[in-house]
Coordinates of N, CA and C and ligand atoms in Angstrom, one line a residue:
A175 N 95.1 52.1 90.8 CA 94.0 51.6 89.9 C 94.0 50.0 90.0
P176 N 92.8 49.4 90.0 CA 92.8 48.0 90.2 C 93.4 47.3 89.0
I177 N 94.1 46.1 89.3 CA 94.7 45.3 88.3 C 93.9 44.0 88.2
A178 N 93.4 43.6 87.0 CA 92.7 42.4 86.8 C 93.6 41.2 86.9
L179 N 93.2 40.2 87.8 CA 94.0 39.0 88.0 C 93.4 37.8 87.3
D180 N 92.1 37.8 87.4 CA 91.3 36.7 86.8 C 89.9 37.2 86.6
E181 N 89.0 36.4 86.1 CA 87.6 36.8 85.9 C 87.0 37.2 87.2
G182 N 86.7 38.5 87.4 CA 86.1 38.9 88.6 C 87.0 39.2 89.8
A183 N 88.3 38.9 89.6 CA 89.3 39.1 90.7 C 90.2 40.3 90.4
W184 N 90.4 41.1 91.4 CA 91.1 42.4 91.3 C 92.2 42.5 92.4
L185 N 93.3 43.1 92.0 CA 94.3 43.5 93.0 C 94.3 45.0 93.1
L186 N 94.3 45.6 94.3 CA 94.4 47.0 94.5 C 95.8 47.2 95.2
P187 N 96.8 47.4 94.5 CA 98.2 47.4 95.0 C 98.3 48.5 96.1
G188 N 98.8 48.1 97.3 CA 99.1 49.1 98.3 C 97.9 49.9 98.8
W189 N 96.7 49.5 98.5 CA 95.5 50.3 98.8 C 95.4 50.6 100.3
A190 N 95.8 49.6 101.2 CA 95.6 49.8 102.6 C 96.9 50.3 103.3
A191 N 97.9 50.6 102.6 CA 99.3 50.9 103.2 C 99.3 52.2 103.9
A192 N 98.6 53.2 103.4 CA 98.7 54.6 103.9 C 98.1 54.6 105.3
E193 N 97.1 53.8 105.6 CA 96.4 53.8 106.9 C 96.7 52.5 107.6
A194 N 97.9 52.0 107.4 CA 98.2 50.7 108.0 C 98.1 50.7 109.5
G195 N 98.4 51.9 110.1 CA 98.3 52.0 111.6 C 96.9 51.8 112.1
R196 N 95.9 52.2 111.4 CA 94.5 52.0 111.8 C 94.1 50.6 111.7
W197 N 94.6 49.9 110.6 CA 94.3 48.5 110.4 C 94.9 47.7 111.6
I198 N 96.2 48.0 111.9 CA 96.9 47.3 112.9 C 96.3 47.5 114.3
E199 N 95.9 48.7 114.6 CA 95.2 49.0 115.8 C 93.9 48.3 115.9
G200 N 93.2 48.2 114.8 CA 91.9 47.4 114.8 C 92.2 45.9 115.1
V201 N 93.2 45.4 114.5 CA 93.5 44.0 114.8 C 93.9 43.8 116.2
R202 N 94.7 44.7 116.8 CA 95.1 44.6 118.2 C 93.9 44.6 119.1
Q203 N 92.9 45.5 118.8 CA 91.7 45.5 119.6 C 91.0 44.2 119.6
V204 N 90.9 43.6 118.4 CA 90.2 42.3 118.2 C 90.9 41.2 119.0
V205 N 92.2 41.2 118.9 CA 93.0 40.2 119.5 C 93.0 40.3 121.1
A206 N 92.8 41.5 121.6 CA 92.7 41.7 123.0 C 91.4 41.0 123.5
Q207 N 90.4 40.8 122.7 CA 89.1 40.2 123.1 C 89.0 38.7 122.7
A208 N 89.6 38.5 121.5 CA 89.5 37.1 120.9 C 90.9 36.8 120.5
P209 N 91.7 36.2 121.4 CA 93.2 35.9 121.1 C 93.4 35.0 119.9
W210 N 94.6 35.2 119.3 CA 95.0 34.2 118.2 C 94.9 32.8 118.8
R211 N 94.5 31.9 118.0 CA 94.5 30.5 118.4 C 94.8 29.6 117.2
V212 N 95.2 28.4 117.5 CA 95.5 27.4 116.4 C 94.2 26.6 116.2
M213 N 93.8 26.5 115.0 CA 92.7 25.7 114.6 C 93.1 24.4 114.0
H214 N 92.2 23.4 114.0 CA 92.6 22.1 113.5 C 91.6 21.8 112.3
T215 N 92.2 21.1 111.3 CA 91.4 20.7 110.2 C 90.5 19.5 110.6
P216 N 89.4 19.3 109.8 CA 88.6 18.1 110.2 C 89.4 16.8 110.2
G217 N 90.5 16.8 109.4 CA 91.4 15.7 109.4 C 92.3 15.6 110.6
G218 N 92.3 16.6 111.5 CA 93.0 16.5 112.7 C 94.4 17.2 112.7
K219 N 94.8 17.8 111.6 CA 96.1 18.5 111.5 C 95.9 19.9 112.1
S220 N 96.9 20.4 112.8 CA 96.8 21.7 113.3 C 97.3 22.7 112.2
M221 N 96.6 23.8 112.0 CA 96.9 24.8 111.0 C 98.1 25.6 111.5
S222 N 99.0 26.0 110.6 CA 100.2 26.7 111.0 C 100.0 28.2 111.2
V223 N 98.8 28.7 110.8 CA 98.5 30.1 111.1 C 97.8 30.3 112.4
G224 N 98.0 31.5 113.0 CA 97.1 31.8 114.1 C 95.9 32.5 113.6
I225 N 94.7 32.2 114.2 CA 93.5 32.7 113.6 C 92.6 33.4 114.7
T226 N 91.9 34.5 114.3 CA 90.9 35.0 115.1 C 89.8 35.6 114.2
N227 N 88.8 36.1 114.7 CA 87.7 36.7 113.9 C 87.1 37.9 114.6
C228 N 86.4 38.7 113.8 CA 85.5 39.8 114.3 C 84.3 39.9 113.4
G229 N 83.3 40.5 114.0 CA 82.0 40.7 113.2 C 81.0 39.7 113.7
P230 N 79.8 39.8 113.1 CA 78.7 38.9 113.6 C 79.0 37.4 113.5
W231 N 79.8 37.0 112.5 CA 80.1 35.6 112.2 C 81.6 35.4 112.2
G232 N 82.0 34.3 112.8 CA 83.5 34.0 112.8 C 83.7 32.5 112.2
W233 N 84.7 32.4 111.5 CA 85.0 31.1 110.8 C 85.8 30.2 111.8
V234 N 85.3 29.0 112.0 CA 86.0 28.1 112.9 C 86.2 26.7 112.2
S235 N 87.2 26.0 112.6 CA 87.4 24.7 112.1 C 87.9 23.8 113.2
D236 N 87.3 22.6 113.3 CA 87.7 21.6 114.3 C 87.3 20.2 113.7
A237 N 87.4 19.2 114.6 CA 87.2 17.9 114.2 C 85.9 17.6 113.5
S238 N 84.9 18.5 113.8 CA 83.6 18.2 113.3 C 83.4 19.0 111.9
G239 N 84.4 19.8 111.5 CA 84.3 20.4 110.2 C 84.5 21.9 110.3
Y240 N 84.2 22.6 109.2 CA 84.3 24.1 109.1 C 82.9 24.7 109.3
A241 N 82.9 25.8 110.0 CA 81.6 26.5 110.2 C 81.7 27.9 110.5
Y242 N 80.7 28.7 110.3 CA 80.6 30.1 110.9 C 79.8 30.0 112.2
T243 N 80.4 30.6 113.2 CA 79.7 30.7 114.5 C 79.5 32.1 114.9
A244 N 78.4 32.3 115.8 CA 78.2 33.7 116.3 C 79.0 34.0 117.5
T245 N 79.5 32.9 118.2 CA 80.3 33.1 119.4 C 81.7 32.5 119.2
D246 N 82.6 33.0 120.0 CA 83.9 32.5 120.0 C 83.9 31.3 120.9
P247 N 84.3 30.1 120.4 CA 84.3 28.9 121.2 C 85.2 29.0 122.4
L248 N 86.2 29.8 122.4 CA 87.1 29.9 123.5 C 86.5 30.7 124.7
S249 N 85.6 31.7 124.4 CA 85.1 32.5 125.5 C 83.6 32.3 125.7
G250 N 82.9 31.7 124.7 CA 81.5 31.6 124.7 C 80.8 32.9 124.5
Q251 N 81.6 33.9 124.2 CA 81.0 35.3 124.0 C 80.9 35.6 122.5
P252 N 80.1 36.5 122.1 CA 80.1 36.9 120.7 C 81.5 37.3 120.2
W253 N 81.8 37.1 118.9 CA 83.1 37.6 118.4 C 83.1 39.1 118.6
P254 N 84.3 39.7 118.7 CA 84.4 41.1 118.8 C 83.7 41.8 117.7
A255 N 83.2 43.0 117.9 CA 82.5 43.7 116.9 C 83.5 44.0 115.7
L256 N 83.0 44.1 114.5 CA 83.8 44.5 113.4 C 84.1 46.0 113.5
P257 N 85.4 46.4 113.7 CA 85.6 47.9 113.8 C 85.0 48.6 112.6
E258 N 84.4 49.8 112.9 CA 83.7 50.5 111.8 C 84.7 50.8 110.6
W259 N 85.9 51.1 111.0 CA 87.0 51.4 110.0 C 87.1 50.2 109.0
F260 N 87.1 49.0 109.6 CA 87.2 47.8 108.7 C 86.1 47.7 107.7
W261 N 84.9 47.9 108.3 CA 83.7 47.7 107.5 C 83.6 48.7 106.3
T262 N 83.9 50.0 106.6 CA 83.8 51.0 105.6 C 84.9 50.8 104.6
Q263 N 86.1 50.4 105.0 CA 87.2 50.2 104.1 C 87.0 49.0 103.2
A264 N 86.5 47.9 103.8 CA 86.3 46.7 103.0 C 85.2 47.0 101.9
R265 N 84.2 47.8 102.4 CA 83.1 48.1 101.4 C 83.6 49.0 100.3
A266 N 84.5 49.9 100.6 CA 85.1 50.8 99.6 C 86.0 50.1 98.7
A267 N 86.8 49.1 99.2 CA 87.7 48.4 98.3 C 86.8 47.5 97.3
A268 N 85.8 46.9 97.8 CA 84.9 46.1 97.0 C 84.3 47.0 95.9
A269 N 83.8 48.2 96.2 CA 83.2 49.1 95.3 C 84.3 49.5 94.2
A270 N 85.5 49.7 94.7 CA 86.6 50.1 93.7 C 86.9 49.0 92.7
A271 N 86.5 47.8 93.1 CA 86.8 46.7 92.2 C 85.5 46.3 91.4
G272 N 84.4 47.1 91.6 CA 83.2 46.9 90.8 C 82.2 46.1 91.5
Y273 N 82.3 46.0 92.8 CA 81.3 45.3 93.6 C 80.6 46.2 94.7
P274 N 79.7 47.1 94.2 CA 79.1 48.0 95.2 C 78.1 47.2 96.1
G275 N 77.9 47.7 97.3 CA 76.9 47.1 98.1 C 77.5 46.0 99.0
F276 N 78.8 45.8 99.0 CA 79.4 44.7 99.8 C 79.2 45.1 101.3
A277 N 78.6 44.1 102.0 CA 78.3 44.4 103.4 C 78.8 43.2 104.3
P278 N 80.1 43.2 104.6 CA 80.6 42.0 105.3 C 80.0 41.8 106.6
D279 N 79.8 40.5 106.9 CA 79.3 40.2 108.3 C 80.3 39.2 109.0
A280 N 81.5 39.1 108.4 CA 82.5 38.2 108.9 C 83.8 38.7 108.5
C281 N 84.8 38.7 109.4 CA 86.2 39.0 109.1 C 87.1 38.0 109.8
L282 N 87.7 37.2 109.0 CA 88.7 36.2 109.5 C 90.0 36.8 109.4
I283 N 90.8 36.7 110.5 CA 92.1 37.2 110.5 C 93.2 36.1 110.7
N284 N 94.1 36.1 109.8 CA 95.2 35.1 109.9 C 96.5 35.7 110.2
R285 N 97.3 35.1 111.1 CA 98.6 35.6 111.4 C 99.7 34.5 111.0
Y286 N 100.6 34.9 110.2 CA 101.7 34.1 109.7 C 103.0 34.4 110.4
A287 N 103.7 33.4 110.9 CA 105.1 33.6 111.3 C 105.9 32.9 110.2
P288 N 107.2 33.1 110.2 CA 108.0 32.4 109.2 C 107.7 30.9 109.2
G289 N 107.5 30.4 108.0 CA 107.2 28.9 107.8 C 105.7 28.6 107.8
A290 N 104.9 29.5 108.3 CA 103.5 29.3 108.3 C 102.9 29.4 106.8
K291 N 102.0 28.6 106.5 CA 101.4 28.5 105.1 C 99.9 28.3 105.2
M292 N 99.3 28.4 104.0 CA 98.0 27.9 103.9 C 97.8 27.1 102.6
S293 N 97.5 25.8 102.8 CA 97.4 24.9 101.7 C 96.3 25.3 100.7
L294 N 96.4 24.8 99.5 CA 95.4 25.1 98.5 C 94.0 24.7 98.9
H295 N 93.1 25.7 98.9 CA 91.7 25.4 99.3 C 90.8 26.3 98.6
R296 N 89.5 26.1 98.8 CA 88.5 27.0 98.3 C 87.7 27.6 99.5
D297 N 87.2 28.8 99.3 CA 86.4 29.4 100.4 C 84.9 29.1 100.0
Q298 N 84.3 28.1 100.6 CA 83.0 27.7 100.1 C 82.0 27.6 101.3
D299 N 82.4 28.2 102.5 CA 81.5 28.0 103.6 C 80.5 29.2 103.7
E300 N 80.6 30.1 102.8 CA 79.7 31.3 102.8 C 78.4 30.9 102.0
T301 N 77.3 31.4 102.5 CA 76.0 31.0 102.0 C 75.8 31.5 100.6
D302 N 76.1 32.8 100.3 CA 75.8 33.4 99.1 C 77.2 33.7 98.3
R303 N 77.5 32.9 97.4 CA 78.8 33.0 96.7 C 78.8 34.1 95.6
R304 N 77.7 34.8 95.5 CA 77.8 36.0 94.6 C 78.6 37.1 95.2
A305 N 78.6 37.1 96.6 CA 79.4 38.2 97.2 C 80.9 37.9 97.1
P306 N 81.7 39.0 96.8 CA 83.1 38.7 96.7 C 83.7 38.6 98.1
I307 N 85.0 38.3 98.2 CA 85.8 38.3 99.4 C 86.9 39.4 99.2
V308 N 87.0 40.2 100.3 CA 88.0 41.2 100.3 C 89.1 40.9 101.2
S309 N 90.4 40.8 100.7 CA 91.5 40.4 101.5 C 92.5 41.6 101.7
V310 N 93.0 41.8 102.9 CA 93.9 42.9 103.2 C 95.2 42.2 103.8
S311 N 96.3 42.5 103.1 CA 97.6 41.9 103.6 C 98.4 43.0 104.3
L312 N 99.0 42.6 105.4 CA 99.8 43.6 106.2 C 101.1 42.8 106.7
G313 N 102.2 43.6 106.8 CA 103.4 43.0 107.3 C 104.3 42.4 106.2
L314 N 104.9 41.3 106.6 CA 105.8 40.6 105.6 C 105.1 40.2 104.3
P315 N 105.8 40.3 103.2 CA 105.3 39.8 101.9 C 105.1 38.3 101.9
A316 N 104.2 37.8 101.1 CA 104.0 36.4 101.0 C 103.8 36.0 99.5
T317 N 104.1 34.8 99.2 CA 103.8 34.3 97.8 C 102.4 33.7 97.8
F318 N 101.5 34.3 97.1 CA 100.1 33.9 97.0 C 100.0 33.0 95.7
L319 N 99.2 31.9 95.9 CA 99.1 30.9 94.9 C 97.7 30.8 94.5
W320 N 97.4 30.9 93.2 CA 96.0 30.7 92.9 C 95.8 29.9 91.6
G321 N 94.9 28.9 91.6 CA 94.7 28.0 90.5 C 93.3 28.4 89.9
G322 N 92.7 27.4 89.3 CA 91.4 27.6 88.7 C 90.4 27.0 89.6
L323 N 89.3 26.6 88.9 CA 88.1 26.1 89.7 C 88.3 24.6 90.0
A324 N 89.3 24.0 89.3 CA 89.6 22.6 89.6 C 90.9 22.5 90.3
R325 N 91.0 21.6 91.3 CA 92.2 21.5 92.1 C 93.4 21.2 91.3
T326 N 93.2 20.5 90.1 CA 94.4 20.2 89.3 C 94.8 21.3 88.3
D327 N 94.0 22.4 88.2 CA 94.4 23.5 87.3 C 95.8 24.0 87.8
R328 N 96.6 24.4 86.8 CA 97.9 24.9 87.1 C 97.8 26.2 87.9
A329 N 98.6 26.2 89.0 CA 98.5 27.4 89.9 C 99.4 28.5 89.5
R330 N 99.0 29.7 89.5 CA 99.9 30.9 89.3 C 100.3 31.4 90.6
R331 N 101.4 32.1 90.6 CA 101.9 32.7 91.9 C 102.2 34.2 91.8
M332 N 102.0 34.8 92.9 CA 102.1 36.3 92.9 C 102.6 36.7 94.3
Q333 N 103.3 37.8 94.4 CA 103.7 38.3 95.7 C 102.6 39.2 96.2
L334 N 102.2 39.0 97.4 CA 101.3 40.0 98.1 C 102.2 40.8 99.1
A335 N 102.1 42.1 99.0 CA 102.9 43.0 99.8 C 102.1 43.7 100.8
H336 N 102.7 44.3 101.8 CA 102.1 45.1 102.8 C 101.1 46.1 102.2
G337 N 99.9 46.1 102.6 CA 98.9 47.1 102.1 C 98.1 46.6 100.9
D338 N 98.5 45.5 100.3 CA 97.8 45.0 99.1 C 96.4 44.6 99.5
V339 N 95.5 44.9 98.6 CA 94.1 44.4 98.8 C 93.7 43.6 97.6
L340 N 93.1 42.4 97.9 CA 92.6 41.6 96.8 C 91.0 41.6 96.9
V341 N 90.4 41.7 95.8 CA 88.9 41.6 95.8 C 88.6 40.4 94.9
W342 N 88.0 39.4 95.5 CA 87.8 38.1 94.7 C 86.4 37.8 94.6
G343 N 85.8 38.0 93.4 CA 84.4 37.7 93.2 C 84.1 37.1 91.8
G344 N 82.9 37.1 91.4 CA 82.6 36.8 90.0 C 82.8 35.3 89.7
A345 N 83.2 35.1 88.5 CA 83.3 33.7 88.0 C 84.4 32.9 88.7
T346 N 85.4 33.5 89.3 CA 86.5 32.7 89.9 C 86.4 32.8 91.4
R347 N 85.3 33.2 92.0 CA 85.1 33.3 93.4 C 85.5 32.0 94.1
L348 N 85.2 30.9 93.4 CA 85.5 29.6 94.1 C 86.9 28.9 93.6
A349 N 87.8 29.8 93.1 CA 89.1 29.3 92.7 C 89.9 28.8 93.9
Y350 N 90.7 27.8 93.6 CA 91.6 27.3 94.6 C 92.7 28.3 94.8
H351 N 93.1 28.5 96.1 CA 94.2 29.4 96.4 C 94.9 29.0 97.7
G352 N 96.1 29.6 97.9 CA 96.8 29.3 99.1 C 98.0 30.2 99.3
I353 N 98.8 30.0 100.3 CA 99.9 30.9 100.6 C 101.1 30.0 100.9
H354 N 102.2 30.2 100.2 CA 103.5 29.5 100.4 C 104.0 29.7 101.8
P355 N 104.8 28.8 102.3 CA 105.4 29.1 103.6 C 106.1 30.5 103.7
L356 N 105.8 31.2 104.7 CA 106.3 32.6 104.8 C 107.8 32.6 105.0
K357 N 108.4 33.4 104.2 CA 109.9 33.6 104.3 C 110.2 34.5 105.5
D358 N 111.3 34.2 106.1 CA 111.8 34.9 107.3 C 112.0 36.4 106.8
G359 N 111.9 37.3 107.7 CA 112.1 38.7 107.3 C 111.7 39.6 108.5
V360 N 111.9 40.9 108.3 CA 111.5 41.9 109.3 C 110.8 43.0 108.6
H361 N 109.6 43.2 109.1 CA 108.8 44.3 108.6 C 108.8 45.5 109.6
S362 N 108.8 46.7 109.2 CA 108.9 47.8 110.1 C 107.8 47.9 111.1
L363 N 106.6 47.5 110.7 CA 105.4 47.6 111.6 C 105.0 46.3 112.3
L364 N 105.3 45.2 111.6 CA 104.8 43.9 112.2 C 105.9 42.9 112.5
G365 N 107.2 43.4 112.4 CA 108.3 42.5 112.8 C 108.3 41.3 111.8
S366 N 108.4 40.1 112.4 CA 108.5 38.9 111.6 C 107.1 38.3 111.3
E367 N 106.1 39.1 111.2 CA 104.7 38.5 111.0 C 104.1 39.1 109.8
R368 N 103.2 38.3 109.2 CA 102.2 38.7 108.2 C 100.8 38.5 108.7
W369 N 100.0 39.5 108.6 CA 98.6 39.4 108.9 C 97.8 39.5 107.7
N370 N 96.7 38.7 107.6 CA 95.8 38.8 106.5 C 94.4 38.9 107.0
L371 N 93.6 39.8 106.6 CA 92.2 39.9 106.9 C 91.3 39.6 105.7
T372 N 90.4 38.7 105.9 CA 89.4 38.4 104.8 C 88.0 38.8 105.2
F373 N 87.4 39.7 104.5 CA 86.1 40.1 104.8 C 85.1 39.3 103.9
R374 N 84.1 38.8 104.5 CA 83.2 37.9 103.8 C 81.7 38.3 104.1
M375 N 80.8 37.9 103.2 CA 79.4 37.9 103.6 C 79.1 36.4 103.8
A376 N 79.1 36.1 105.1 CA 78.9 34.6 105.4 C 77.5 34.2 105.3
R377 N 76.6 35.1 105.8 CA 75.2 34.7 105.9 C 74.3 35.8 105.2
A378 N 74.8 37.0 105.1 CA 74.0 38.1 104.5 C 73.8 37.8 103.0
Q379 N 72.7 38.4 102.5 CA 72.4 38.3 101.1 C 73.2 39.4 100.4
Y380 N 73.8 39.1 99.2 CA 74.4 40.2 98.4 C 73.5 40.8 97.4
Ligands
LIG37 C1 90.9 33.6 96.0 N1 93.7 33.6 103.2 O1 91.7 33.0 104.9 S1 93.8 35.9 101.1 C2 91.7 32.5 103.8 O2 96.6 35.4 102.8 C3 92.8 32.7 102.8 O3 95.7 34.4 104.6 C4 94.9 33.8 102.5 O4 92.8 32.1 101.8 C5 95.8 34.6 103.3 O5 90.7 31.7 103.4 C6 94.7 34.4 101.1 C7 93.4 36.1 99.4 C8 92.1 35.3 99.0 C9 91.1 35.2 99.8 C10 89.9 34.6 99.4 C11 89.8 34.1 98.1 C12 92.1 34.8 97.8 C13 90.9 34.2 97.3 C14 88.6 33.5 97.7 C15 88.6 33.0 96.4 C16 89.7 33.0 95.6
LIG38 FE1 90.9 31.2 101.4

């Protein structure tokens, strides 16, 4: 059953765990076409996570800023297709959290090795902020940090485990959030890695 985290934000504990193999296989397919890469912030710092995308739109960051692009800048080709399994599962997770009709057109995939982190930020590059974001965590657990709508709001912390799904929409869709540096460990399916998929409606209307 979904657990309310904040206004409009829900945790579906372990929701993706039973079919983790299908999720992992999907990511491996994507990575075969669009390999993990390091992106740089507009400020010039390299991000510590490996990143790739699938679906009609992919999120990229470089010296000129953040953007959604239809093609992978590494290959010049369209981003790999969103596996049908991803689409139907992300849609079902959103519906389970009270957001029927979620139709993701972008899936950003992050890979964390021990020490990798994501600094406090907001996801505001999507055109229609009424759509939620669906996040699927796989592999090693991580400490998720989320604050309020102002950067200075006190941040809460929570463990995200293998198979956990977060659905973030509604009033706190633009909340600040991040991931603490990943602790070393070994996961039976992903070894010393954590993968996170975030499904978005980047351009589509919700
Ligand atoms: C809260 N990823 O890719 S997912 C990101 O685990 C990102 O890799 C983290 O933040 C990760 O942008 C956290 C959970 C998440 C995703 C989107 C949110 C939390 C959110 C949007 C608004 C508020
Ligand atoms: Fe984010």
